[in-house]
Short mmCIF file of C-alpha atoms in Angstrom, two decimals:
data_model
loop_
_atom_site.label_atom_id
_atom_site.label_comp_id
_atom_site.label_asym_id
_atom_site.label_seq_id
_atom_site.Cartn_x
_atom_site.Cartn_y
_atom_site.Cartn_z
CA MET A 27 134.96 171.33 109.13
CA GLY A 28 131.39 171.97 108.10
CA ARG A 29 128.46 171.40 110.39
CA LYS A 30 126.47 168.26 109.74
CA TRP A 31 122.93 169.54 109.83
CA HIS A 32 120.04 167.27 110.67
CA THR A 33 116.43 168.04 109.89
CA LEU A 34 115.45 166.89 113.38
CA LEU A 35 116.91 168.81 116.32
CA MET A 36 117.23 167.77 119.95
CA ARG A 37 115.31 170.33 122.02
CA VAL A 38 116.31 170.75 125.68
CA LEU A 39 114.69 173.00 128.27
CA HIS A 40 117.06 174.18 131.01
CA THR A 41 115.67 175.36 134.36
CA SER A 42 117.02 175.53 137.91
CA ASP A 43 116.63 176.97 141.39
CA TRP A 44 112.92 176.42 141.89
CA HIS A 45 113.32 176.75 145.69
CA LEU A 46 109.95 175.21 146.41
CA GLY A 47 108.91 176.05 149.98
CA ARG A 48 110.47 179.53 149.90
CA PHE A 49 108.92 182.59 151.50
CA PHE A 50 109.34 186.13 150.17
CA HIS A 51 109.54 188.45 153.19
CA GLY A 52 106.81 186.52 154.95
CA HIS A 53 104.72 185.76 151.85
CA ASP A 54 104.34 182.07 150.98
CA LEU A 55 105.39 181.49 147.35
CA HIS A 56 103.53 178.18 147.02
CA GLU A 57 100.77 179.49 144.74
CA ILE A 58 103.29 181.39 142.61
CA HIS A 59 105.45 178.28 142.24
CA SER A 60 102.36 176.30 141.30
CA ALA A 61 101.52 178.85 138.59
CA PHE A 62 105.11 178.72 137.31
CA LEU A 63 105.03 174.94 137.02
CA ASP A 64 101.76 175.14 135.06
CA HIS A 65 103.53 177.58 132.73
CA LEU A 66 106.60 175.34 132.44
CA ILE A 67 104.51 172.33 131.50
CA GLU A 68 102.71 174.33 128.81
CA VAL A 69 106.08 175.41 127.37
CA VAL A 70 107.28 171.79 127.28
CA LYS A 71 104.09 170.78 125.52
CA ASP A 72 103.96 173.66 123.03
CA GLN A 73 107.68 173.63 122.20
CA LYS A 74 107.90 169.84 121.85
CA ILE A 75 110.76 169.56 124.33
CA ASP A 76 112.75 166.29 124.22
CA LEU A 77 114.46 166.72 127.59
CA VAL A 78 114.12 168.93 130.67
CA VAL A 79 117.26 169.51 132.77
CA LEU A 80 116.82 170.93 136.28
CA SER A 81 120.18 172.02 137.71
CA GLY A 82 119.66 171.89 141.44
CA ASP A 83 117.78 173.56 144.30
CA VAL A 84 114.47 171.90 143.63
CA PHE A 85 113.55 172.74 147.24
CA ASP A 86 114.51 175.66 149.43
CA ARG A 87 115.59 173.57 152.41
CA ALA A 88 116.66 170.05 153.20
CA VAL A 89 113.40 169.15 154.96
CA ALA A 90 110.88 170.62 152.55
CA PRO A 91 107.26 171.34 153.53
CA THR A 92 104.79 168.58 152.70
CA GLN A 93 102.91 170.77 150.24
CA SER A 94 106.16 171.53 148.40
CA VAL A 95 107.05 167.85 148.11
CA ALA A 96 103.55 167.15 146.77
CA LEU A 97 103.88 170.02 144.28
CA ALA A 98 107.22 168.69 142.97
CA ASP A 99 105.84 165.15 142.77
CA GLU A 100 102.87 166.31 140.72
CA ALA A 101 105.10 168.45 138.48
CA PHE A 102 107.43 165.53 137.70
CA ARG A 103 104.46 163.28 137.00
CA ARG A 104 103.04 165.76 134.51
CA LEU A 105 106.42 166.48 132.92
CA THR A 106 107.32 162.81 132.44
CA GLU A 107 104.02 162.26 130.65
CA LEU A 108 105.34 164.68 128.03
CA THR A 109 109.12 164.22 127.98
CA ARG A 110 112.18 163.01 129.91
CA VAL A 111 113.53 164.84 132.94
CA VAL A 112 116.95 164.78 134.60
CA LEU A 113 117.54 166.72 137.81
CA THR A 114 120.38 167.22 140.26
CA ALA A 115 120.62 168.14 143.93
CA GLY A 116 121.58 171.71 144.79
CA ASN A 117 123.11 173.15 147.94
CA HIS A 118 119.63 173.80 149.38
CA ASP A 119 118.45 170.24 148.73
CA SER A 120 119.04 167.16 150.82
CA ASP A 121 120.90 164.82 148.47
CA ILE A 122 119.74 161.79 150.48
CA ARG A 123 116.06 162.78 150.49
CA LEU A 124 116.03 163.98 146.89
CA GLY A 125 117.91 160.91 145.69
CA PHE A 126 115.87 158.37 147.65
CA ASN A 127 114.94 155.42 145.41
CA ALA A 128 116.60 157.15 142.41
CA GLU A 129 118.02 153.88 141.10
CA GLN A 130 114.51 152.43 140.83
CA LEU A 131 113.05 155.28 138.79
CA ASN A 132 111.97 154.72 135.19
CA GLU A 133 113.81 156.09 132.17
CA ARG A 134 111.57 159.18 132.04
CA LEU A 135 112.96 160.61 135.31
CA THR A 136 116.64 160.61 136.29
CA ILE A 137 117.76 162.02 139.66
CA ALA A 138 121.48 162.62 140.20
CA ALA A 139 122.06 163.32 143.88
CA ARG A 140 125.03 161.15 144.89
CA ILE A 141 128.57 162.50 144.62
CA GLU A 142 130.02 159.04 143.96
CA ASN A 143 128.09 158.89 140.66
CA CYS A 144 129.91 161.90 139.19
CA GLY A 145 131.28 160.91 135.83
CA ARG A 146 128.32 158.74 134.89
CA GLY A 147 126.84 159.74 131.55
CA TYR A 148 123.28 159.27 130.28
CA ASP A 149 122.22 159.13 126.65
CA PHE A 150 118.92 160.76 125.74
CA PRO A 151 117.00 160.38 122.48
CA ASP A 152 115.47 163.03 120.27
CA ALA A 153 111.91 162.83 118.97
CA SER A 154 112.87 160.18 116.40
CA GLY A 155 114.33 157.87 119.04
CA ARG A 156 117.91 158.46 117.86
CA VAL A 157 120.42 159.28 120.62
CA GLY A 158 120.83 163.02 120.39
CA LEU A 159 122.69 164.07 123.53
CA ARG A 160 124.93 162.69 126.26
CA VAL A 161 124.30 164.31 129.66
CA TYR A 162 126.53 164.36 132.74
CA PRO A 163 124.50 165.56 135.74
CA LEU A 164 126.71 166.74 138.62
CA PRO A 165 124.99 167.42 141.96
CA TYR A 166 126.16 170.21 144.22
CA LEU A 167 129.64 169.15 145.33
CA ASP A 168 130.08 170.03 148.98
CA PRO A 169 133.89 170.21 149.37
CA ASP A 170 133.89 168.48 152.76
CA ALA A 171 132.15 165.46 151.25
CA ALA A 172 133.66 165.55 147.77
CA ARG A 173 137.30 165.73 148.95
CA VAL A 174 136.80 162.34 150.61
CA THR A 175 134.36 160.69 148.19
CA LEU A 176 135.97 161.49 144.83
CA PRO A 177 139.67 160.53 145.32
CA PRO A 178 139.05 156.74 145.28
CA HIS A 179 137.36 157.15 141.89
CA LEU A 180 140.22 159.30 140.62
CA ARG A 181 142.68 156.72 141.85
CA LEU A 182 141.03 154.15 139.60
CA LEU A 183 142.02 156.41 136.71
CA GLY A 184 145.64 156.27 137.85
CA GLU A 185 145.65 159.80 139.26
CA GLN A 186 147.82 160.82 142.16
CA VAL A 187 145.55 162.78 144.49
CA TRP A 188 147.64 165.07 146.63
CA ALA A 189 146.77 166.56 149.95
CA GLU A 190 146.80 170.34 150.08
CA GLY A 191 150.13 171.70 151.27
CA GLU A 192 152.02 168.39 151.17
CA GLU A 193 155.57 168.68 149.92
CA HIS A 194 155.88 164.97 149.20
CA PRO A 195 152.37 163.75 148.42
CA GLN A 196 151.30 160.15 148.48
CA THR A 197 148.95 158.47 146.05
CA TRP A 198 145.78 158.25 148.17
CA GLN A 199 144.94 161.55 149.84
CA MET A 200 142.06 164.01 150.05
CA LEU A 201 141.36 166.84 147.63
CA ALA A 202 141.92 170.45 148.59
CA ARG A 203 138.97 171.85 150.53
CA SER A 204 137.47 174.07 147.82
CA HIS A 205 134.74 174.07 145.20
CA GLU A 206 137.36 174.42 142.48
CA ALA A 207 139.03 171.17 143.55
CA ALA A 208 135.71 169.32 143.89
CA VAL A 209 134.26 170.42 140.54
CA GLY A 210 137.61 169.96 138.81
CA ALA A 211 137.82 166.37 140.07
CA ALA A 212 134.24 165.63 138.96
CA LEU A 213 134.94 167.01 135.49
CA ARG A 214 138.04 164.83 135.21
CA LEU A 215 135.79 161.84 135.86
CA VAL A 216 133.50 163.10 133.10
CA GLN A 217 136.50 163.44 130.80
CA ALA A 218 137.57 159.86 131.56
CA ASP A 219 134.09 158.52 130.82
CA LEU A 220 133.97 160.39 127.52
CA THR A 221 137.38 159.07 126.57
CA ALA A 222 136.19 155.53 127.27
CA HIS A 223 132.83 155.77 125.48
CA LYS A 224 133.65 158.24 122.68
CA PRO A 225 130.05 159.32 122.08
CA LYS A 226 129.15 160.68 118.65
CA THR A 227 126.70 163.17 120.07
CA PRO A 228 127.08 166.59 121.72
CA VAL A 229 127.75 166.66 125.46
CA LEU A 230 125.81 168.57 128.11
CA VAL A 231 127.11 168.95 131.68
CA MET A 232 124.85 169.99 134.55
CA ALA A 233 126.53 171.72 137.51
CA HIS A 234 125.39 173.63 140.58
CA ALA A 235 128.18 176.08 141.40
CA PHE A 236 129.30 179.71 141.40
CA VAL A 237 131.35 180.00 138.19
CA VAL A 238 133.81 182.90 138.00
CA GLY A 239 132.32 185.76 136.01
CA GLY A 240 128.77 185.16 137.20
CA GLN A 241 126.71 187.89 138.85
CA ALA A 242 125.04 186.99 142.13
CA SER A 243 121.75 188.33 143.45
CA GLN A 244 120.69 188.97 147.06
CA SER A 245 119.03 185.61 147.58
CA GLU A 246 121.67 182.92 146.99
CA ARG A 247 122.93 181.10 150.06
CA ASP A 248 126.63 181.66 150.71
CA ILE A 249 128.55 178.53 149.68
CA ARG A 250 132.02 179.76 150.59
CA VAL A 251 134.32 177.23 152.20
CA GLY A 252 137.42 178.71 153.75
CA GLY A 253 136.72 181.93 151.84
CA VAL A 254 136.63 180.12 148.48
CA ASP A 255 133.32 179.70 146.70
CA SER A 256 133.98 180.16 142.99
CA VAL A 257 134.87 177.77 140.19
CA PRO A 258 137.01 178.96 137.23
CA SER A 259 135.17 178.61 133.92
CA GLU A 260 138.35 177.14 132.39
CA LEU A 261 137.69 173.89 134.26
CA PHE A 262 134.98 173.08 131.71
CA THR A 263 137.49 173.15 128.84
CA GLN A 264 138.75 169.71 129.92
CA VAL A 265 135.44 168.12 128.84
CA PRO A 266 135.80 166.88 125.22
CA GLY A 267 132.76 167.47 123.05
CA LEU A 268 131.15 169.84 125.55
CA ALA A 269 128.44 171.89 123.85
CA TYR A 270 126.50 173.27 126.81
CA ALA A 271 126.85 173.59 130.57
CA ALA A 272 123.44 173.89 132.26
CA LEU A 273 124.34 175.78 135.42
CA GLY A 274 122.41 176.32 138.63
CA HIS A 275 122.90 178.31 141.86
CA LEU A 276 122.93 181.92 140.60
CA HIS A 277 119.43 183.38 140.35
CA ARG A 278 120.15 185.94 137.63
CA PRO A 279 119.76 184.65 134.03
CA GLN A 280 123.17 184.99 132.40
CA GLU A 281 125.90 183.41 130.32
CA ILE A 282 129.56 182.96 131.26
CA ALA A 283 132.12 183.60 128.56
CA LEU A 284 134.25 180.62 127.55
CA GLY A 285 136.71 180.45 124.66
CA ASP A 286 136.76 177.84 121.92
CA LEU A 287 137.46 174.36 123.15
CA ASP A 288 138.27 173.20 119.66
CA SER A 289 138.52 175.35 116.56
CA ALA A 290 136.76 172.62 114.58
CA ARG A 291 133.48 173.14 116.42
CA PRO A 292 131.50 175.98 118.00
CA PRO A 293 132.50 177.09 121.51
CA ALA A 294 130.70 175.63 124.51
CA ARG A 295 128.12 177.79 126.23
CA LEU A 296 128.01 178.09 130.03
CA VAL A 297 124.50 179.24 130.92
CA TYR A 298 122.54 180.02 134.08
CA SER A 299 118.80 179.78 133.59
CA GLY A 300 118.29 181.67 136.86
CA SER A 301 115.48 181.15 139.36
CA PRO A 302 112.01 181.18 137.76
CA VAL A 303 110.45 183.57 140.30
CA PRO A 304 112.02 186.57 142.08
CA LEU A 305 113.44 185.65 145.48
CA SER A 306 114.64 189.16 146.42
CA PHE A 307 113.72 192.71 145.51
CA GLY A 308 116.88 193.08 143.43
CA GLU A 309 115.69 190.23 141.18
CA ALA A 310 112.59 192.19 140.19
CA GLU A 311 114.89 194.31 138.02
CA PHE A 312 115.45 191.58 135.40
CA GLU A 313 113.15 189.23 133.52
CA LYS A 314 112.90 185.66 134.72
CA SER A 315 113.20 182.91 132.13
CA SER A 316 113.88 179.33 131.17
CA VAL A 317 116.26 178.37 128.35
CA ILE A 318 115.56 176.26 125.27
CA ALA A 319 118.74 174.88 123.68
CA GLU A 320 118.68 173.08 120.33
CA PHE A 321 121.34 170.54 119.33
CA ASP A 322 122.14 168.71 116.12
CA GLY A 323 124.72 165.97 115.66
CA ALA A 324 127.60 168.45 115.65
CA GLY A 325 126.72 170.56 118.67
CA LEU A 326 124.64 173.49 119.84
CA VAL A 327 122.50 175.11 117.15
CA SER A 328 120.57 177.81 119.00
CA LEU A 329 119.61 179.24 122.38
CA GLU A 330 116.34 180.94 123.25
CA ARG A 331 115.19 182.39 126.55
CA VAL A 332 111.51 181.89 127.26
CA ALA A 333 110.17 184.55 129.61
CA VAL A 334 108.40 183.41 132.76
CA PRO A 335 105.25 185.49 133.39
CA SER A 336 105.20 187.74 136.44
CA PHE A 337 102.68 186.09 138.74
CA GLN A 338 103.07 188.72 141.47
CA PRO A 339 104.19 192.34 140.87
CA ILE A 340 107.22 193.29 142.97
CA ALA A 341 108.80 196.73 143.10
CA THR A 342 110.97 199.20 144.98
CA ILE A 343 109.56 202.71 145.30
CA SER A 344 111.27 205.82 146.71
CA GLY A 345 110.27 209.33 147.66
CA THR A 346 109.47 211.73 150.44
CA PHE A 347 106.55 210.89 152.68
CA GLU A 348 104.35 213.34 150.80
CA GLN A 349 105.35 211.82 147.45
CA LEU A 350 104.76 208.26 148.62
CA MET A 351 101.31 209.17 149.89
CA GLY A 352 100.52 211.09 146.69
CA PRO A 353 98.90 210.03 143.39
CA ASP A 354 102.18 209.03 141.69
CA PHE A 355 102.07 205.70 143.53
CA ASP A 356 98.38 204.90 143.25
CA ASN A 357 99.13 201.91 140.99
CA TYR A 358 101.12 199.98 143.60
CA SER A 359 98.28 198.73 145.77
CA GLU A 360 98.73 195.10 144.60
CA HIS A 361 102.55 195.02 144.67
CA TRP A 362 104.90 193.49 147.19
CA LEU A 363 106.98 196.54 148.00
CA ARG A 364 110.28 197.75 149.32
CA VAL A 365 109.56 201.34 150.32
CA ARG A 366 112.43 203.79 150.65
CA LEU A 367 111.56 206.99 152.48
CA ALA A 368 113.72 210.02 151.72
CA GLY A 369 113.98 212.91 154.14
CA ALA A 370 111.97 213.56 157.27
CA ARG A 371 109.84 210.85 158.84
CA PRO A 372 106.63 212.23 160.34
CA PRO A 373 104.97 210.63 163.37
CA GLN A 374 103.37 207.25 162.53
CA ALA A 375 104.78 207.40 159.00
CA LEU A 376 105.24 203.65 158.79
CA ALA A 377 101.73 202.98 160.06
CA GLN A 378 100.28 205.23 157.36
CA LEU A 379 102.43 203.65 154.63
CA LYS A 380 101.31 200.19 155.72
CA GLN A 381 97.71 201.33 155.51
CA ARG A 382 98.27 202.68 152.00
CA PHE A 383 100.39 199.78 150.69
CA LYS A 384 99.05 196.45 151.94
CA GLY A 385 102.01 194.62 150.37
CA LEU A 386 104.73 196.64 152.13
CA CYS A 387 107.45 194.10 152.96
CA VAL A 388 110.58 196.19 153.60
CA PHE A 389 110.84 199.75 154.86
CA GLU A 390 114.07 201.73 154.56
CA GLN A 391 114.89 205.35 155.27
CA THR A 392 117.45 207.22 153.22
CA ASP A 393 118.94 210.63 154.01
CA LEU A 394 118.17 209.91 157.67
CA PRO A 395 117.93 213.17 159.65
CA GLN A 396 119.88 213.36 162.88
CA GLN A 397 116.71 213.27 164.92
CA ILE A 398 113.49 211.52 163.92
CA ASP A 399 110.59 213.96 163.95
CA SER A 400 108.50 212.05 166.46
CA PRO A 401 107.74 213.43 169.92
CA ARG A 402 106.92 209.93 171.16
CA LEU A 403 110.34 208.55 170.18
CA ASN A 404 112.67 211.48 170.91
CA ARG A 405 114.75 210.78 173.98
CA ASP A 406 113.00 212.30 176.96
CA ASN A 407 114.03 211.56 180.51
CA THR A 408 110.45 212.16 181.63
CA LEU A 409 109.21 209.07 179.75
CA SER A 410 109.47 205.65 181.37
CA PRO A 411 110.72 202.62 179.41
CA LEU A 412 107.12 201.39 179.34
CA GLN A 413 105.95 204.64 177.73
CA LEU A 414 108.83 204.54 175.23
CA SER A 415 107.89 200.98 174.29
CA GLN A 416 104.28 201.95 173.76
CA GLY A 417 105.43 204.93 171.70
CA PHE A 418 107.56 202.65 169.53
CA MET A 419 104.57 200.36 168.93
CA ASP A 420 102.47 203.36 167.93
CA GLU A 421 105.20 204.53 165.54
CA MET A 422 105.36 201.10 163.90
CA GLY A 423 101.61 201.01 163.49
CA ILE A 424 101.23 198.08 165.90
CA GLU A 425 98.09 198.32 168.00
CA LEU A 426 98.30 196.33 171.22
CA ASN A 427 95.15 194.85 172.70
CA PRO A 428 94.51 195.04 176.48
CA TYR A 429 95.97 191.55 177.02
CA GLN A 430 99.22 192.43 175.19
CA LEU A 431 99.45 195.74 177.08
CA GLN A 432 99.14 193.83 180.35
CA ILE A 433 101.95 191.46 179.33
CA LEU A 434 104.16 194.44 178.45
CA ARG A 435 103.35 196.14 181.76
CA SER A 436 103.89 192.97 183.81
CA SER A 437 107.22 192.29 182.11
CA TYR A 438 108.40 195.82 182.80
CA GLU A 439 107.33 195.67 186.45
CA LYS A 440 109.07 192.29 186.88
CA VAL A 441 112.35 193.70 185.51
CA VAL A 442 112.11 196.74 187.81
CA LYS A 443 111.41 194.51 190.84
CA GLU A 444 114.35 192.18 190.08
CA ALA A 445 116.66 195.16 189.57
CA HIS A 446 115.96 196.29 193.11
#
C-alpha cells in the first residue's frame, strides 16, 4: 500500500520531564529552566508547530515552589498563543494539583491527570484546520491507584479482570500490582476507543513509564513497585494505528525498538525526548533535545531532534592534586563540577580546590591511599574529639567563626559532662 502524501504536514513537538523547581547539587535551576522555556517557545514559533505534547513531570515535586508554578503558568500562556498544548502528569507531579480545573480549560490547553480518563482520545488539527492526529494522553499510572480505578472501566468492555494469583478468578477484581498491568490496562482502553471511533488519522499515545530497553540516568526517581518498574514495549502493539509514542520519565534522549505493527504501514516509534536540562553529572555526557515529529494522513513522516542550548556548563574532571591545580583546568572556572582526585590528598586539598573552582559541587577521591596524608586527621590518641572536629573543618575548608567555635566547644563539654 502506497503512502498517501499530503502537501501539509502535522508538526508536533515532543518534550517531557521539565522538573521545574529542581536543584542541581544545591544550585537552583529556576533561571536555567526559564531560559529553556524561552528557547522552546522560539522553536515552536520558528518551526510552525501545530501541537506541543509534554509527557509528564512538569514539576519536580507534588507541592511545587510558587515561582515554579508561575513559570509554568507563563510558559503555557505563551505557548497557547502560538499553538495547542496537551500535557500529562508524571510521577513527580501531583495529579490533583496539576489537573485542577482541567475540564474548564479551553481547547488550546489540555491537561490529562486523572487515571479514570485513560482511553479518552483527542483530535487535533493541522495548520489548515483539518484533523491531523488523534492523541491519547496517559498520565503516570501509579499501580496502587490504577489497579483499583481501571477495572470498572475494563468491565464495561466485557473484560474479566482477575486478581493476581487467583486460581478461580471472578469478574470484578483488581489488577496485578505492577506498572505492566496498569499500562497494559490503559492501552486496552485506548484500543477499545479506537475500535469504536475508527479515526482516519495517525495515532499518538503519551505515556510516562520506564519501557523495557530504555537507558536510565542518575536522576530519575525509582518507580519500582514490588521490584517491578518496567513496561514491555510489546504492550504498545495492541494500539491500532499507532504511529508514535511520546514517552516521559527517562532523562536520556533515546528511542525504543518496536517491530512492525502492520506490514501495510511504517512501524510505530517509541521515543523519549529526555529532560531538557541536565539533572545529574552523568547527563552532561549527552546532548539535551526536544523532538519534532511530522505526520501525514498515513502516519509518521519524519523525526528531528532539536538541540537544547547548554545554559550552564557542567563537567566531571579528574587528575592528581597537582594536575587539578595546574593550567590544564584553567577553563573550568565557570562550570558546575564533579572533581575526582586521584592519588594522594594533601592537607586542605578540598579547601584549595574549592577556592580554585567556585562551582565545585561533588568531590570524590579515587585510588584512595590507606592513610590520608593529613597530620590533623590521622588518628592520634593525643588529640581530643574537639581538636579532631576542628581539624576536620579545616580539612574541608570550613572556617568557623568565634560563635560557631563556642557552640562546638559547649556541645562537646555537655557530652563529656553527661557521660560522667
